[in-house]
Amino acid sequence: MTTPTRTEIKRYRPQDVERRWREHWAASGLYRTPDHVPGRENWYALTMFPYTSGDLHIGHWFAMAPSDALARWRRMRGHNVLFPMGFDAFGLPAENAAIKGSLHPYDWTMANIERMRRQLQSMGAMFDWSREVNTSAPEYYRWTQWWFLQLYRMGLAYRAAANANWCSSCQTVLANEQVVDGRCERCDTVVVQRRMEQWFLRTTRYADELLQHDELDWPEHVKLMQRNWIGRSEGAEVSFALEQPASDGTTEIRVFTTRPDTLFGVTFIVLAPEHALVDALTTPSQRAAVDAYVEAAARTTEIERQSTERAKTGVFTGVYCVNRLNGARVPIWIADYVFSTYGTGAVMAVPAHDQRDFEFAQQYGLEAPVVIAPPDYDGAPLAAAYVELGTLVASGRFDGLPNEEAKRAIAAHLAEQGWGGPSVVYRLRDWLISRQRYWGAPIPIVYCEACGIVPVPEAELPVRLPYDVEFLPTGQSPLALSEAFVQVECPQCGAAARRETDTMDTFMCSSWYFMRYPDAQNGATAVARPAADAWLPVDQYTGGAEHATMHLLYARFFYKAARDAGLVPGDEPFTRYFAQGQILGPDGRRMSKSRGNVVAPDGQVERWGADVFRAYLMFLGPWEQGGPYDVDGIVGVSRWLHRLWSVAVEAPAFGTHGSGDVDAAAARELRAVAHRTLARVTDDLVRYRMNTYIAALMELTNALHRAREAGPVDRGAWDEALRLATLMLAPACPHLAEELWERRGGAYSVHEQVWPEPDAALLERATVELPVQVNGRLRDRVEVPAGVAEVDVRALVEARPRIAEQLAGRRVVRVIYVPDRLVNFVLGDAAS
RNA sequence: GCCGAAGUGGCGGAAUUGGCAGACGCGACGGUCUCAAACACCGUUGGGGGCAACCCCGUGCCGGUUCGAGUCCGGCCUUCGGCACCA
């Protein structure tokens, strides 16, 4: 195929322009980002890397193209901008594809990466491909394993037996964050609980710090989601003395409550069926009932268990404890409305002041004494729990205290007596990272009969994934079936030992990838401190808010651990974060193959060109909002760029200075339009308003077009306006801007030019069109000098026939004059 | 149930601090070029009334504040998102 030389191109042919410049950019290394450039500050712009599922989705374009525009704009503003790209390449889909037949996960993934890299390159983004990462490459996962070992050493990784969320379809356990409404986030299968030995990361250690968002320039709703997810509750821990020690010697039950003020209203204690003491407490006469209940609870799915509609059930253990505050004898029950994983797994029940306890008490005929008096309380039994504010009654020495005050007073009293005290608990659970699957980074641990849990020495990393394994969904990792993988010498004593066969959750890989880009090629460490100091933390992160309580939380946890290990600067990984919306199918529903509403980016690029497609995605609407992809609308953007091409390439008739055929005012106005656009656009980019950025450029193009059609144009003004238009276009449509820049004699590359400053003098308007209102209704418009005084405006306006007619015979009560904005005559009744 | 965000033409959307509602674009309608067409070009386009100049109505609903409300306040309705037997 022959490429036409550029003088032959009369018409805008995006495909030719784009191919030519992509090749040129690559050849000239325009997007290579050194760690330091004298005189330029570093700026780390990052958009979430894609999962290697096979094809670049339109959603990827929607996320990445505007991010690229912003990165380019930062570059023009004088920063040395790092804008890297890579692949999130481990994970279940690769393995599921292998199980279905055909390809090995490695081959499947590598083929996808090849395809997606090509698709990404068609975007014309300023990615520095020399820093590409692939999380499934040994050169990368070696360091994921290394991170695991650092966390282990810091006491942030531990192994424990626990009830884990098991997806029978994916044949693996899932983290809490990956269970949505009791179902597997990935395949919608109902999750069941399985008790297993698993590896956890101690995210809860940083719970309080993770709640600290004050320094972060993030969307409020994302911060809120994280706050809700972490779920900090303040209250008190209270110890209840067992009447008789349990069979294991335990003498107390500890509960967590947010309502220590209701402690005098406790009429029973409830343990979760899974509570460690249940077995040791239960009396022989209640044993059969309790065992049956515990067993039934174990069979209940989380969905059933968490349903609030279900009637409350429970069983008495046969045992009592004592409320130390008032000596009351309190029966201990078990019930599945109490969760073993929250607080102490036991609650003190106050039926009068907690709706759940109230329902339970009604069910089993338990007392509900009122200890916080509702207003005008007559002593009659309550119809529902009273949970509002009130004053304490029947609470001994605390009677008469407002209940909020009583919370503190009783908690303090408990602490004094050694019966408990103030306490804080979190909804957040530690992060379960074990996966019983093949396509992930092996957990670098060896189990030795003699030495126990032994970390693999760093020098022996990576623990490589063997290629030849059986992909049978057996419920244990395929690695367990590979004797060659499992059998190993203990690194400590040399005896025969076994490797851990589970792999890590892929969110491990993505929790630190942004730390790798600064030092992507380093074979000696994950990220060297100088590289980390050069780039971290990320200045601008963009990506979907669906990651609010997963990736974005995990990455923050990781970064804090990295900080504590002295590896990275600062406390937070992402200084600024912007959450773009989700792009939907033309029918307004989520794009999916099964719905048949998928719009392939490749097709759009082929038909319209990458620049048109990029600009259209930005133009669609507010970036944070997303919305349906309207296949027909893109033609408007295409028309715009063709028109801009025409305006830039086909010069107008130029007038000569002083000959009178060029109007000085028109020349000034053309320049002013360009500078006003520049001011608007700069503000739009600061505020991520990509849609109005594009709209402003369209308006400028229309103004240029009108000026050209209107007759002779001042050459200086024309050139200046067009120069600004090209520079402003560069972030959004990098190929076309480069082409127009070159055609108009600009030095390579437009992307290395400085973003211009608007000329303040041109932003001032000599005259303004002032709306004239009478009683708040628009009646006229009048052209006045900017900033003109009120008296002059009045004189001018009152002389206008339309206004004079309105004012005739009526009294002007007031005149509101907002300079350059509006004038409003407020009339009273008819004047005499 | 609790928390959060959003409701503007046929459609996507725009509108500093309260100050010309509907920028920009799609679609539609009319026209030009063309044998024909559009990924071309020009024009019209919130609704209603009027020959016209113009007038009235209009930003989810009801009320309020104000000279003036898409924007502020109170009360609802709808949609979307998060959390939810979390003590």
Tab-separated table of N, CA, C and O (backbone and C1' of nucleotides) in Angstrom, chain A residues 11 607-608 635 638-639 642, chain B residues 27-42:
chain	number	residue	atom	x	y	z
A	11	ARG	N	-8.369	16.177	1.262
A	11	ARG	CA	-9.411	15.856	2.203
A	11	ARG	C	-8.808	15.255	3.452
A	11	ARG	O	-7.761	14.628	3.418
A	607	ARG	N	-13.876	3.125	11.114
A	607	ARG	CA	-14.822	3.911	10.328
A	607	ARG	C	-14.573	5.409	10.441
A	607	ARG	O	-14.680	6.145	9.459
A	608	TRP	N	-14.256	5.863	11.655
A	608	TRP	CA	-14.193	7.311	11.891
A	608	TRP	C	-12.795	7.843	12.161
A	608	TRP	O	-12.570	9.052	12.045
A	635	VAL	N	-21.153	11.179	14.205
A	635	VAL	CA	-21.003	11.876	12.929
A	635	VAL	C	-20.805	13.384	13.157
A	635	VAL	O	-20.119	14.057	12.388
A	638	SER	N	-17.220	13.949	13.752
A	638	SER	CA	-16.504	13.765	12.493
A	638	SER	C	-16.652	15.011	11.609
A	638	SER	O	-15.684	15.497	11.026
A	639	ARG	N	-17.868	15.531	11.541
A	639	ARG	CA	-18.092	16.749	10.753
A	639	ARG	C	-17.247	17.898	11.279
A	639	ARG	O	-16.675	18.670	10.519
A	642	HIS	N	-13.599	17.455	10.234
A	642	HIS	CA	-13.463	17.739	8.794
A	642	HIS	C	-13.515	19.236	8.532
A	642	HIS	O	-12.785	19.769	7.705
B	27	G	P	-27.751	13.150	12.653
B	27	G	O5'	-29.269	13.010	13.095
B	27	G	C5'	-29.790	11.759	13.556
B	27	G	C4'	-31.178	11.965	14.129
B	27	G	C3'	-32.191	12.577	13.159
B	27	G	O3'	-32.781	11.595	12.334
B	27	G	C1'	-32.270	13.738	15.212
B	28	A	P	-33.268	12.005	10.857
B	28	A	O5'	-34.439	13.055	11.134
B	28	A	C5'	-35.669	12.629	11.713
B	28	A	C4'	-36.564	13.825	11.940
B	28	A	C3'	-36.821	14.683	10.697
B	28	A	O3'	-37.829	14.147	9.880
B	28	A	C1'	-36.230	16.080	12.505
B	29	C	P	-37.723	14.297	8.274
B	29	C	O5'	-38.087	15.826	8.041
B	29	C	C5'	-39.363	16.328	8.428
B	29	C	C4'	-39.378	17.834	8.333
B	29	C	C3'	-38.885	18.422	7.011
B	29	C	O3'	-39.863	18.372	5.991
B	29	C	C1'	-37.883	19.589	8.797
B	30	G	P	-39.387	18.133	4.450
B	30	G	O5'	-38.776	19.546	4.065
B	30	G	C5'	-39.621	20.675	3.932
B	30	G	C4'	-38.815	21.922	3.711
B	30	G	C3'	-37.836	21.892	2.545
B	30	G	O3'	-38.463	22.071	1.287
B	30	G	C1'	-36.770	22.823	4.431
B	31	G	P	-37.812	21.345	-0.007
B	31	G	O5'	-36.428	22.110	-0.201
B	31	G	C5'	-36.407	23.389	-0.810
B	31	G	C4'	-35.072	24.044	-0.619
B	31	G	C3'	-33.926	23.561	-1.497
B	31	G	O3'	-34.012	24.044	-2.833
B	31	G	C1'	-33.156	23.875	0.703
B	32	U	P	-33.322	23.194	-4.024
B	32	U	O5'	-31.768	23.411	-3.763
B	32	U	C5'	-31.180	24.690	-3.935
B	32	U	C4'	-29.692	24.623	-3.716
B	32	U	C3'	-28.949	23.635	-4.607
B	32	U	O3'	-28.668	24.187	-5.886
B	32	U	C1'	-28.227	23.367	-2.369
B	33	C	P	-28.717	23.238	-7.180
B	33	C	O5'	-27.422	22.335	-7.011
B	33	C	C5'	-26.114	22.914	-7.073
B	33	C	C4'	-25.074	21.891	-6.687
B	33	C	C3'	-25.159	20.566	-7.430
B	33	C	O3'	-24.553	20.639	-8.709
B	33	C	C1'	-24.898	20.156	-5.113
B	34	U	P	-25.295	20.052	-9.988
B	34	U	O5'	-25.337	18.491	-9.679
B	34	U	C5'	-24.127	17.739	-9.610
B	34	U	C4'	-24.405	16.369	-9.064
B	34	U	C3'	-25.436	15.545	-9.830
B	34	U	O3'	-24.866	14.951	-10.992
B	34	U	C1'	-25.835	15.369	-7.498
B	35	C	P	-25.690	15.023	-12.392
B	35	C	O5'	-26.906	14.024	-12.149
B	35	C	C5'	-28.042	14.039	-13.007
B	35	C	C4'	-28.832	12.776	-12.808
B	35	C	C3'	-29.186	12.451	-11.367
B	35	C	O3'	-30.333	13.148	-10.929
B	35	C	C1'	-28.323	10.515	-12.429
B	36	A	P	-30.377	13.758	-9.472
B	36	A	O5'	-30.232	12.478	-8.542
B	36	A	C5'	-31.309	11.544	-8.421
B	36	A	C4'	-30.865	10.341	-7.633
B	36	A	C3'	-30.433	10.628	-6.192
B	36	A	O3'	-31.533	10.698	-5.324
B	36	A	C1'	-28.845	9.224	-7.248
B	37	A	P	-31.551	11.755	-4.107
B	37	A	O5'	-30.287	11.310	-3.243
B	37	A	C5'	-30.469	10.387	-2.184
B	37	A	C4'	-29.189	9.668	-1.897
B	37	A	C3'	-28.364	10.238	-0.754
B	37	A	O3'	-28.920	9.911	0.500
B	37	A	C1'	-26.941	9.532	-2.520
B	38	A	P	-28.917	11.013	1.669
B	38	A	O5'	-27.517	10.729	2.355
B	38	A	C5'	-27.086	9.392	2.589
B	38	A	C4'	-25.602	9.393	2.805
B	38	A	C3'	-25.166	10.236	4.004
B	38	A	O3'	-23.999	9.665	4.555
B	38	A	C1'	-24.154	11.064	2.072
B	39	C	P	-24.067	8.992	5.984
B	39	C	O5'	-22.742	9.505	6.671
B	39	C	C5'	-22.685	10.706	7.383
B	39	C	C4'	-21.314	11.303	7.268
B	39	C	C3'	-21.013	11.969	5.938
B	39	C	O3'	-20.304	13.173	6.150
B	39	C	C1'	-19.394	10.311	6.394
B	40	A	P	-21.007	14.555	6.382
B	40	A	O5'	-20.844	15.226	4.952
B	40	A	C5'	-19.541	15.362	4.377
B	40	A	C4'	-19.556	16.472	3.372
B	40	A	C3'	-20.248	17.747	3.827
B	40	A	O3'	-19.402	18.553	4.617
B	40	A	C1'	-21.023	17.161	1.674
B	41	C	P	-20.025	19.484	5.765
B	41	C	O5'	-20.736	20.641	4.944
B	41	C	C5'	-19.958	21.559	4.187
B	41	C	C4'	-20.861	22.405	3.335
B	41	C	C3'	-21.927	23.185	4.076
B	41	C	O3'	-21.414	24.360	4.669
B	41	C	C1'	-22.903	22.144	2.197
B	42	C	P	-22.067	24.892	6.022
B	42	C	O5'	-23.388	25.606	5.506
B	42	C	C5'	-23.319	26.776	4.703
B	42	C	C4'	-24.701	27.227	4.337
B	42	C	C3'	-25.667	27.391	5.500
B	42	C	O3'	-25.494	28.612	6.185
B	42	C	C1'	-26.743	26.217	3.757
